[in-house]
XYZ file of C-alpha atoms in Angstrom:
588
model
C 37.161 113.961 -170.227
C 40.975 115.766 -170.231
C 42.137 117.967 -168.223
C 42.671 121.476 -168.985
C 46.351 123.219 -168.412
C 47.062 123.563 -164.941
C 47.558 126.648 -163.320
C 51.383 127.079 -162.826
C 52.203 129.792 -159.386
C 55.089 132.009 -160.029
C 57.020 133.814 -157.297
C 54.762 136.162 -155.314
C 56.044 140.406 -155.164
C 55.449 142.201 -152.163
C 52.406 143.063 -151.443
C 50.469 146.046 -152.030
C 49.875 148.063 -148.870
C 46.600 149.771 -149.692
C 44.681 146.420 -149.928
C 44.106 144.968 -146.378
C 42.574 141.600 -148.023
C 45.252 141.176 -149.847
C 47.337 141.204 -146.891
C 45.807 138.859 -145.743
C 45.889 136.539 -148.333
C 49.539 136.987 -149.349
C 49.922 136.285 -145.499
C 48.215 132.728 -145.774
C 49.430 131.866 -148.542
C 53.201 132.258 -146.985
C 52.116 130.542 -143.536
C 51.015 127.327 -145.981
C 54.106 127.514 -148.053
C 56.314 127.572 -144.718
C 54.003 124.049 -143.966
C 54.813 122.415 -146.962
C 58.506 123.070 -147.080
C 58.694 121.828 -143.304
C 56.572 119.116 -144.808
C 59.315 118.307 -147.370
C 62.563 118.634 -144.725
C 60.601 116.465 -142.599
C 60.228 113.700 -145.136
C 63.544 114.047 -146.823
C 65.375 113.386 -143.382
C 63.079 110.519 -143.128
C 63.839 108.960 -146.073
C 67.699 109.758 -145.031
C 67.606 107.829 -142.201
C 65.774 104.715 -143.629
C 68.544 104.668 -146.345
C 70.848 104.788 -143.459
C 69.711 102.288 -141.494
C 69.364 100.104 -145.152
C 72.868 100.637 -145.557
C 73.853 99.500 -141.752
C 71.503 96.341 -142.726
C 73.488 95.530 -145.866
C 76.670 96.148 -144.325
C 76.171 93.415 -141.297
C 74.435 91.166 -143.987
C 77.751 91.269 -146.389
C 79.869 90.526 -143.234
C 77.389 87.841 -141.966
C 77.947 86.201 -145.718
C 81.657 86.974 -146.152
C 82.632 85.144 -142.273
C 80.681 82.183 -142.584
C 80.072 81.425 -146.137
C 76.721 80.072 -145.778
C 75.752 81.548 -149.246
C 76.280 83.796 -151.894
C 75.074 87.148 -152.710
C 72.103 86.212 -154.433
C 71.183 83.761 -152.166
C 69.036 84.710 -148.667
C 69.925 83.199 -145.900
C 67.362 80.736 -144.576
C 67.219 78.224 -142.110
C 65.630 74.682 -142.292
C 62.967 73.773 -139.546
C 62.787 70.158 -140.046
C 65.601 68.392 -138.593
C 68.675 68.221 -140.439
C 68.660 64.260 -139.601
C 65.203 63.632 -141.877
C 66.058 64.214 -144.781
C 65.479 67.707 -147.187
C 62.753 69.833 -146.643
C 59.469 68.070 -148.768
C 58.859 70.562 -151.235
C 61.600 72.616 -150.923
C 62.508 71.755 -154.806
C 59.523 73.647 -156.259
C 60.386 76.800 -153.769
C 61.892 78.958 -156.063
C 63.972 82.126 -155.436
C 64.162 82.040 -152.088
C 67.646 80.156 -151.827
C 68.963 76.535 -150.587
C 67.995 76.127 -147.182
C 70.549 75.986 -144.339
C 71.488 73.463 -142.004
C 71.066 74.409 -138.166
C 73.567 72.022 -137.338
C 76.312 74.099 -139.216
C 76.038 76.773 -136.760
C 78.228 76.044 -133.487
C 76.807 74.269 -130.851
C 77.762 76.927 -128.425
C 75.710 79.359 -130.231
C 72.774 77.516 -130.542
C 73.079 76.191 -126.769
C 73.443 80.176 -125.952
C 70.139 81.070 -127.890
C 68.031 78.298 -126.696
C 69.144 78.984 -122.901
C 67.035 82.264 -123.051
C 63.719 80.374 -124.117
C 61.594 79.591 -120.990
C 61.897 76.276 -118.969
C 58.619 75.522 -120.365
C 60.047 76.200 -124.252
C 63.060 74.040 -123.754
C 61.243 71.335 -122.957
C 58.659 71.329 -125.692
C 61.609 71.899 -128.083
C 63.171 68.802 -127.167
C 60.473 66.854 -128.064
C 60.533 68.011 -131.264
C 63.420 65.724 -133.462
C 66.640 63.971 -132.411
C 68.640 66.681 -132.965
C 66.894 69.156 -130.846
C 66.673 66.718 -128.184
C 70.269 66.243 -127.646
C 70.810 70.158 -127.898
C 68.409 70.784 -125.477
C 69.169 68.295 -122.658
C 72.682 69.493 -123.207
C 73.837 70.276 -119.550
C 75.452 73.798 -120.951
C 71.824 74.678 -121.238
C 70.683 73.830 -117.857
C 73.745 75.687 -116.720
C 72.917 79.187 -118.427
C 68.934 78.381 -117.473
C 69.401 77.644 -113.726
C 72.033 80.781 -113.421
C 69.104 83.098 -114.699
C 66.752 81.179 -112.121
C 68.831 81.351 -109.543
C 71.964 83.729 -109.808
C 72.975 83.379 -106.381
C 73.621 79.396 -107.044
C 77.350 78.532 -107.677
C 76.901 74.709 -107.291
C 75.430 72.582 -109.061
C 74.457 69.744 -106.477
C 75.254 66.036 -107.118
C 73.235 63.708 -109.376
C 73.848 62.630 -112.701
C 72.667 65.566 -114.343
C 73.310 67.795 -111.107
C 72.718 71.326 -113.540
C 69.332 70.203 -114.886
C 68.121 68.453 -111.741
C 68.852 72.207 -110.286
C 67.061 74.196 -113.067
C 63.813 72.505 -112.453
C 63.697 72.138 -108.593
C 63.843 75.842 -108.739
C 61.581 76.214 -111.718
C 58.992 74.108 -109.804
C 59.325 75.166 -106.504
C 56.342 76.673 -104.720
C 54.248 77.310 -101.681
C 50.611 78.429 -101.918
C 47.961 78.123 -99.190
C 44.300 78.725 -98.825
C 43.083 80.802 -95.379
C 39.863 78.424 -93.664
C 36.819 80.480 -92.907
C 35.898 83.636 -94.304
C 34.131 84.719 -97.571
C 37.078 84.942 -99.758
C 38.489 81.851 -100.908
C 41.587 83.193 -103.074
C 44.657 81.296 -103.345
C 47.955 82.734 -102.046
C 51.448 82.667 -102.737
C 54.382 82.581 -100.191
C 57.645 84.391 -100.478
C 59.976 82.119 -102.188
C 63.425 82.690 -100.862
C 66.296 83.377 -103.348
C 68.534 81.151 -101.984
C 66.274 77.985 -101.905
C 67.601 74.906 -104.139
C 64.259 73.598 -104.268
C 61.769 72.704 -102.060
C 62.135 69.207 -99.442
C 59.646 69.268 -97.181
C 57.781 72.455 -95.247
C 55.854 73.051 -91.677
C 53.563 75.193 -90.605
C 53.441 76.629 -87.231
C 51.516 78.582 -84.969
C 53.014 81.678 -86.448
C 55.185 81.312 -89.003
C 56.606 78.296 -92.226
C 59.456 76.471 -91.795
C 60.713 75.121 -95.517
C 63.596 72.991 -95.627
C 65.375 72.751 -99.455
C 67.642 69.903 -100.812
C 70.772 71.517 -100.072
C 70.162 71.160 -96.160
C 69.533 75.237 -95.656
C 66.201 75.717 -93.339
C 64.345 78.663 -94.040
C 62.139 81.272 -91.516
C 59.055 82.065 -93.664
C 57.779 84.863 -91.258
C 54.004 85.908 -91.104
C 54.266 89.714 -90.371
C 51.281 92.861 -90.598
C 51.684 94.860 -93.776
C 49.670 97.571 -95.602
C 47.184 96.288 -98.710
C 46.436 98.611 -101.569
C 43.928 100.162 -100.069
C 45.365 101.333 -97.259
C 44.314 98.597 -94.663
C 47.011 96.676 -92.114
C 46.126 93.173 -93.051
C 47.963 89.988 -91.520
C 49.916 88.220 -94.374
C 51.284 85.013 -94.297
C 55.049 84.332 -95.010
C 55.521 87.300 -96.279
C 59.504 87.719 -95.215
C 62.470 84.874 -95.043
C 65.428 84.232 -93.085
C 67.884 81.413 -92.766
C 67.624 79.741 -89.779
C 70.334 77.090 -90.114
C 72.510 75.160 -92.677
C 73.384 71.639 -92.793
C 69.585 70.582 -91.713
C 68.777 66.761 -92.973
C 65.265 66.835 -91.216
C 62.778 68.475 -88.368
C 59.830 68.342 -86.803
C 57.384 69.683 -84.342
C 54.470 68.504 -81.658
C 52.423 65.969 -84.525
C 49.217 67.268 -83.503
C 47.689 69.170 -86.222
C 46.940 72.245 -84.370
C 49.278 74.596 -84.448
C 48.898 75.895 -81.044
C 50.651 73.239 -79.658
C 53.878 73.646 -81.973
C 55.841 75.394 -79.728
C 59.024 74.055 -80.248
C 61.132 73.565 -83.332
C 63.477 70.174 -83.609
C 66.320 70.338 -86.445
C 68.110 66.930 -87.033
C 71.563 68.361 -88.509
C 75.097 67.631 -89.455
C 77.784 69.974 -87.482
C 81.560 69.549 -87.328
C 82.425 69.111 -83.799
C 86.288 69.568 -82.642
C 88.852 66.396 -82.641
C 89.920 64.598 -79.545
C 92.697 65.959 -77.628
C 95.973 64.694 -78.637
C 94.559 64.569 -82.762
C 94.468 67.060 -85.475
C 91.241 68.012 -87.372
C 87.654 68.062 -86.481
C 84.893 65.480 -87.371
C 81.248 65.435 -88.345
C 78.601 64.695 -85.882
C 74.876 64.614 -86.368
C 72.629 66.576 -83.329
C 69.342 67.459 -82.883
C 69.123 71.387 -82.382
C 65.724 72.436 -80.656
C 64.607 76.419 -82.126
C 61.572 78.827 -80.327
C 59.399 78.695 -83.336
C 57.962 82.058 -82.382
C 61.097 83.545 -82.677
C 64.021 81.196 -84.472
C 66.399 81.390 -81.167
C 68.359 78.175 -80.368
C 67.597 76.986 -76.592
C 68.910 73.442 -76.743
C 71.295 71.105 -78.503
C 71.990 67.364 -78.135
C 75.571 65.987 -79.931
C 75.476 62.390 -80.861
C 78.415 60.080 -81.075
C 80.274 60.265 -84.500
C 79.314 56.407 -85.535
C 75.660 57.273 -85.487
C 73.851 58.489 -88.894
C 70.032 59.645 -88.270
C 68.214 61.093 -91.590
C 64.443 61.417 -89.740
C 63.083 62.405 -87.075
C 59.689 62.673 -85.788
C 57.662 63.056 -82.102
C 55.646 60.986 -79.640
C 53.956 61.792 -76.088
C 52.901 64.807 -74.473
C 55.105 67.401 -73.815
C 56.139 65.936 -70.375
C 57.261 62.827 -71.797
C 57.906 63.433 -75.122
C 59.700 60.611 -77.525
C 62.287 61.414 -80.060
C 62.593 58.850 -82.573
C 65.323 58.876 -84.732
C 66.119 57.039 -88.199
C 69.484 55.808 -89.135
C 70.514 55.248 -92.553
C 70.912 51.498 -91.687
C 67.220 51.270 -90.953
C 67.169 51.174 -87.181
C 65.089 53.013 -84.673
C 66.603 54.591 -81.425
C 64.177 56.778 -79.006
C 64.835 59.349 -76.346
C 63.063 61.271 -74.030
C 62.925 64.883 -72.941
C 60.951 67.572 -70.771
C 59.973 69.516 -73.235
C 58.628 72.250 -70.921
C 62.721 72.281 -69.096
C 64.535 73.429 -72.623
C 64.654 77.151 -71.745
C 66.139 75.889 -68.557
C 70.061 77.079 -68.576
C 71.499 73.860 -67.534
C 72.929 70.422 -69.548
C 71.997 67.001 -68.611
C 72.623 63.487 -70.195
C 69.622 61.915 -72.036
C 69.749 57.713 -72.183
C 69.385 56.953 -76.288
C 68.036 53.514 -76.125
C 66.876 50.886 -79.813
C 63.057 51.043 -79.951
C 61.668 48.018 -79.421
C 60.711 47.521 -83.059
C 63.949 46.796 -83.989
C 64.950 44.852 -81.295
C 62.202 42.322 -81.869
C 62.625 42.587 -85.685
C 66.569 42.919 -86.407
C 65.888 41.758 -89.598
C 63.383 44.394 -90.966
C 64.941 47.205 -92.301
C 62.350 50.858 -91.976
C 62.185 53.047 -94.363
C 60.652 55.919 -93.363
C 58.187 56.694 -90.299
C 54.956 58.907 -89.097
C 53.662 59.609 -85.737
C 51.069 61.523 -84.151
C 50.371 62.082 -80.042
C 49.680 58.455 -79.321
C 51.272 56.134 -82.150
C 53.633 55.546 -85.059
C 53.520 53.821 -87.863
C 56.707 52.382 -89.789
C 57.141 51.158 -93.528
C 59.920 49.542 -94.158
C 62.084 49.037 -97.189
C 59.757 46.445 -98.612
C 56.638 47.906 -98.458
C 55.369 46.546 -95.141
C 53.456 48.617 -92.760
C 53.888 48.411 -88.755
C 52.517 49.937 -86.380
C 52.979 50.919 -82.053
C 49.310 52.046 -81.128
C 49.870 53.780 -77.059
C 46.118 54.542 -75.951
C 43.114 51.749 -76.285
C 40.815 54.420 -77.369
C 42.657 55.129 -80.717
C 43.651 51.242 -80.827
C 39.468 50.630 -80.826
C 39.116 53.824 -83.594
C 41.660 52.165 -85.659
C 40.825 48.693 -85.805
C 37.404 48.323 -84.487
C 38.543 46.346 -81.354
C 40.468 45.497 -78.469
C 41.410 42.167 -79.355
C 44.831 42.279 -79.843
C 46.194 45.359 -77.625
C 48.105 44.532 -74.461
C 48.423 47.630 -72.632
C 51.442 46.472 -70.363
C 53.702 46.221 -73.919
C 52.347 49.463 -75.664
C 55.637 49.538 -78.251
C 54.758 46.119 -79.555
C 54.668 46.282 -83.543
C 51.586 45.358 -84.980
C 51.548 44.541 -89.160
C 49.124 45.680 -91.057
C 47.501 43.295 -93.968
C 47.899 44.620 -97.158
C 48.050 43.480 -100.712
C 50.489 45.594 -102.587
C 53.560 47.481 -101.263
C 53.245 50.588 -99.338
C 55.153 53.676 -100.519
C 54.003 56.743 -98.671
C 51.668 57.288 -95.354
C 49.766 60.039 -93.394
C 48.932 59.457 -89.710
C 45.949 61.423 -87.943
C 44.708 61.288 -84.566
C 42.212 58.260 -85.178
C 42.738 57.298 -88.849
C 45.654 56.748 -91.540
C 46.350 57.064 -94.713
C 48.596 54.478 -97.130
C 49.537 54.708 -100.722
C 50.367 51.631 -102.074
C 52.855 50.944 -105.265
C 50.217 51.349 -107.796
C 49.151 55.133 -106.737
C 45.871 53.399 -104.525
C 45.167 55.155 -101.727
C 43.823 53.197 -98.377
C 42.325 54.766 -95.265
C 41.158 53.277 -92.692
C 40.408 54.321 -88.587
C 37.757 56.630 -87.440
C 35.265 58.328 -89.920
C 32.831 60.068 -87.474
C 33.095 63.754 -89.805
C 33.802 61.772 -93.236
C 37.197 62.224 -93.115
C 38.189 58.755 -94.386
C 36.748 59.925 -97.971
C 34.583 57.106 -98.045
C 31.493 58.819 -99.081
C 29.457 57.693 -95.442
C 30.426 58.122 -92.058
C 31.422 54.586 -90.956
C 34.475 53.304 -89.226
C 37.068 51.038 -90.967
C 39.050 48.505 -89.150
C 40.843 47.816 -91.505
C 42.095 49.174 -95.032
C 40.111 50.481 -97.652
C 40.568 51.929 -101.041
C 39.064 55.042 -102.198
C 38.734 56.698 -104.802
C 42.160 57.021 -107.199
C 43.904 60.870 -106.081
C 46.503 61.891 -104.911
C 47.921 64.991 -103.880
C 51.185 66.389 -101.615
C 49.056 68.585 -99.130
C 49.380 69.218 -95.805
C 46.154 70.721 -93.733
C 45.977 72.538 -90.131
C 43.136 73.829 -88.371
C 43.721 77.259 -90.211
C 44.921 76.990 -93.529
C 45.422 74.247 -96.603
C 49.155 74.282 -97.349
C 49.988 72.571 -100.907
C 53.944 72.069 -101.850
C 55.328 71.889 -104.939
C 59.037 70.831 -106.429
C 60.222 68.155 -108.694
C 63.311 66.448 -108.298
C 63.788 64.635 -111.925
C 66.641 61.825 -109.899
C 63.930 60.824 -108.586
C 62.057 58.116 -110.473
C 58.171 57.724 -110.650
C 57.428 55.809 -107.547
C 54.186 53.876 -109.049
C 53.946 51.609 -111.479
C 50.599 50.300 -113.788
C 47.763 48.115 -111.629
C 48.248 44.917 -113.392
C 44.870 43.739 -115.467
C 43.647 41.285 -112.609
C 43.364 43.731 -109.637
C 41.975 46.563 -111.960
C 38.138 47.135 -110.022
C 35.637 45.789 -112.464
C 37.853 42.707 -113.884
C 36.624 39.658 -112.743
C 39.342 37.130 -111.270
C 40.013 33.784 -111.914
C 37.849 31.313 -110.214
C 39.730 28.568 -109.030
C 36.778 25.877 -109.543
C 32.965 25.730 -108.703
C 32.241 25.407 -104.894
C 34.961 27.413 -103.920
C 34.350 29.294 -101.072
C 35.074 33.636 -101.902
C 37.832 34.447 -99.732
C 36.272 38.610 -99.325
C 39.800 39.440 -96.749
C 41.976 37.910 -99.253
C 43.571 35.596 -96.530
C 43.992 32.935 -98.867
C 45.991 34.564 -101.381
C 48.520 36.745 -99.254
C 49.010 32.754 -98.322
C 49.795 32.160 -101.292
C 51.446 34.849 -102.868
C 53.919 34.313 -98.928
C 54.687 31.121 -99.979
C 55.597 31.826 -102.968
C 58.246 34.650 -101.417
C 59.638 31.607 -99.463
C 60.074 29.208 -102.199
C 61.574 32.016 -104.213
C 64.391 32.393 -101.304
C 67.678 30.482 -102.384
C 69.165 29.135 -98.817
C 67.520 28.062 -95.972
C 68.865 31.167 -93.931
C 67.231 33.771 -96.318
C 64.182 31.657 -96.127
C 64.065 31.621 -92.279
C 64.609 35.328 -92.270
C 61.876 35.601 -95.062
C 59.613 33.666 -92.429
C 60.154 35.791 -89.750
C 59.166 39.315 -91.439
C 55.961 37.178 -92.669
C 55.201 36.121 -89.200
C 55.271 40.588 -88.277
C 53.016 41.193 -91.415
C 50.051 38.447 -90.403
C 47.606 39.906 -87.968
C 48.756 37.895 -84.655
C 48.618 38.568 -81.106
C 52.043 40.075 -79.656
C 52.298 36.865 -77.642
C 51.737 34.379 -80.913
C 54.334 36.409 -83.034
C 57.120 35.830 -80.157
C 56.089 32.518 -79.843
C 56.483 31.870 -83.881
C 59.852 34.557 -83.968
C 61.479 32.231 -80.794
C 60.487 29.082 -82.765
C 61.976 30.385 -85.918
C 65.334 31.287 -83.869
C 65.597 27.617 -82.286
C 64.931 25.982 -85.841
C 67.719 28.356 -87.319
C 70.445 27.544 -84.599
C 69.656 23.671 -84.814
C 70.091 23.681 -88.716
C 74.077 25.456 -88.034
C 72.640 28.897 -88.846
C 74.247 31.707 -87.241
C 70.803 33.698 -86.413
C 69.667 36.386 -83.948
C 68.886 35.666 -79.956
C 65.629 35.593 -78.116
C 64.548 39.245 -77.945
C 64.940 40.370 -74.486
C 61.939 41.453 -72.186
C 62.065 44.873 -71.466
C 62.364 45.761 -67.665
């Protein structure tokens, strides 16, 4: 069907002013024609402004195309998102009209180093992964630079390392303190303050009242616990909720090992200050002290100053408060001890303390410790090549720990006693009554007292001596009041485990050497062995004698047998023209 002739609307007269309806209507019809031509403005400055901003569009596309020449007029400008390295684009010939693909690597690298520093930490990394090209351009150090200024703009330097500006980016993309409150119905997850001027997390402790976080660029920091108000309305205790800097140039601290925090009263700092030349020289040289802090309230009330020859990097605490042992780490791997009144610090007064070599490495000069752990009433040492020692003081946590009193002599309490293990050990935790090892291949080991369970275990029985459960591992740290977990990657440091090789794996069956054999369930026979074969892999006869002596402090021996062997070893290495170490002295 058509249509008929539409009705064409000339311009209305005035109206007549004897009709009211007609008023009316003439009225309307004016209000809608007002509408429409608003309508009409409306969209006509619309469509004025879209050709404007068209026009702006073309304009920075012409001088886009005209500066760097990357194609002509009828060409868009695309880029490729393979990787310029592999070859064109498959099936980027049949693609028609929408121009030849672009290069990425013809833009400068500045620019694209400049765009990808504004992805997240997260992006960067997963770009990287993705071609050659991309990999280079992203582990570029200018984009670590521009990344860990946005993390962190109040760090100017970069640290040390070989790649000092990523190694920086991700310790402070990574760092982070949570903790879960014991008890209660809630079990949420919580979040600490993280201080702006942190380069990554070290090591932390909790207190009786507030966190103590130490970072890698030797700055201590005073996580504070303090009352604020939730959101609704309710003063609620909040933990480390506020930060100060306590001190600078920290390497290491610690506090009473006990696991309560109650009895962390005090705060010891292990740090590097410059202390003023002797009189008659110029200049001022560095001297390593151990600065003791009110945890409660961050104020310094004693400070010991250590000759300049002597390097410490840990420290940890022994004994009661009374009698309480500082043992301190140099970098050379030997042990010196001291002893304060703890409960005399907030006395105004100096005294001398008597810094004397633990008896550790007296006996065994030629063991070399790498780091240590203590609790109230023993320590435990590893040293550099995975060997585990250990100075038990109380016969009680001696029986807990090993399941007897054979071997303790109470009248020589710092007498080392090795542990038997069969891998290297890398890291340790020491409790009251039971210990923790993790060996080279990410095992874990526990052994001591397991009246609650906590050996992991699955039953409540003692071990006397190592055992392996099941394969975790975590970097916690636990208090009677809260579960503390840390968190901060250093990437110069290299993964400390390494694969379990196919023999020890549990549920591989190992060689038999031969029917009849008796099992060997300690493994006696093959650390035998596999010592042995250390010795024979020795190339002098000195290196082997020393080799023989740190065997002699990892078998299980009494403290009498191992001087015996270690004074036998010292007479055999004099008589063959060695120069080796003297009969340990008794202590007075």
């Amino acid at each position: 069907m058509g249509e008929g002739p539409r009705r064409q609307r000339g311009p209305r007269g005035p109206p007549s002013p004897g009709r009211e309806h007609g008023v009316g209507k003439a009225a309307g019809t004016g209000a809608r024609e007002l509408s429409t031509r608003g309508q009409g403005a409306r969209r006509d400055e619309g469509w004025s402004r879209e050709g404007a901003v068209r026009m702006v569009r073309r304009s920075r596309r012409r001088k886009l195309q005209k500066f760097t020449g990357l194609c002509g007029r009828e060409e868009g400008l695309r880029v490729k998102r393979s990787c310029p390295s592999c070859g064109p684009e498959p099936g980027g010939e049949e693609k028609k009209g929408r121009g030849n693909p672009i290069s990425v690597q013809l833009f400068p690298p500045e620019l694209v180093e400049h765009i990808i520093s504004f992805l997240p930490v997260r992006d960067v990394v997963a770009l990287g992964q993705t071609c050659h090209y991309f990999h280079k351009v992203c582990d570029a150090e200018g984009v670590w630079r521009r990344i860990c200024h946005r993390l962190s703009p109040r760090l100017r330097e970069q640290g040390s390392g070989v790649r000092p500006w990523k190694r920086a980016a991700i310790l402070n993309y990574t760092k982070g303190l949570y903790f879960q409150a014991f008890g209660g119905r809630r079990r949420c997850l919580s979040k600490s303050v993280a201080p702006l001027l942190a380069h990554g997390y070290r090591r932390f402790l909790p207190t009786k009242d507030h966190v103590f976080i130490l970072d890698y660029a030797g700055t201590l920091f005073f996580l504070k616990n303090a009352l604020v108000s939730s959101t609704l309305g309710q003063i609620q205790w909040k933990r480390a909720c506020r930060y100060v800097v306590l001190c600078r140039g920290a390497k290491d601290f610690a506090s009473d090992p006990r696991c309560d925090t109650v009895y962390r009263k005090y705060l010891y700092v292990l740090a590097t200050r410059e202390q003023p030349g002797v009189t008659g020289t110029t200049g001022s040289r560095s001297c390593d002290c151990v600065e003791v802090y009110l945890q409660s309230s961050g104020q310094r009330v004693f400070k010991m100053t250590f000759h300049h020859s002597m390097n410490f990097k840990q420290i940890v605490l022994v004994g009661q408060e009374t009698q309480r042992a500082l043992l301190l780490l140099t970098e050379e791997g030997k042990i010196y001890s001291l002893v304060v009144n703890e409960t005399q610090l907030d006395q105004p007064r100096s005294y001398t303390v008597q810094l004397a070599l633990r008896k550790v490495s007296r006996c065994l000069p030629h063991l070399r410790v790498a780091c240590m752990a203590s609790n109230q009433s023993s320590t435990l040492y590893i040293t550099d090549q995975g060997g585990v020692y250990f100075e038990v003081h109380t016969p009680g946590v001696y029986r807990d720990l090993f399941g007897t009193l054979q071997a303790f002599d109470p009248l020589d309490q710092q007498m080392p006693l090795a542990l038997s293990l069969p891998a290297k050990i890398l890291f340790c935790a020491l409790g009251y009554n039971h210990l923790g090892l993790v060996d080279e291949f990410g095992r874990i080991f526990m052994q001591g007292n397991n009246r609650y369970g906590q050996l992991g275990t699955g039953d409540k029985m003692d071990r006397g001596e190592p055992t392996q459960v099941p394969l975790c591992a975590c970097s916690l740290c636990a208090t009677r009041e809260c579960l503390y977990m840390l968190s901060s990657h250093d990437i110069e440091h290299h993964p400390a485990y390494r694969d379990l090789p196919a023999s020890r794996v549990v549920g591989t069956p190992e060689p038999s050497l031969g029917a009849g054999v008796p099992e060997d369930p300690g493994g006696e026979a093959r650390a035998c062995e596999e010592y042995l074969s250390q010795i024979h892999s020795c190339p002098t006869l000195q290196d082997r004698m020393e080799k023989m002596k740190e065997i002699v402090g990892w078998m299980p021996l009494m403290a009498a047998q191992k001087d015996f062997f270690w004074e036998a070893l010292d007479m055999l290495q004099r008589a063959a023209g060695g120069v080796g170490q003297g009969p340990p002295t008794p202590e007075s």
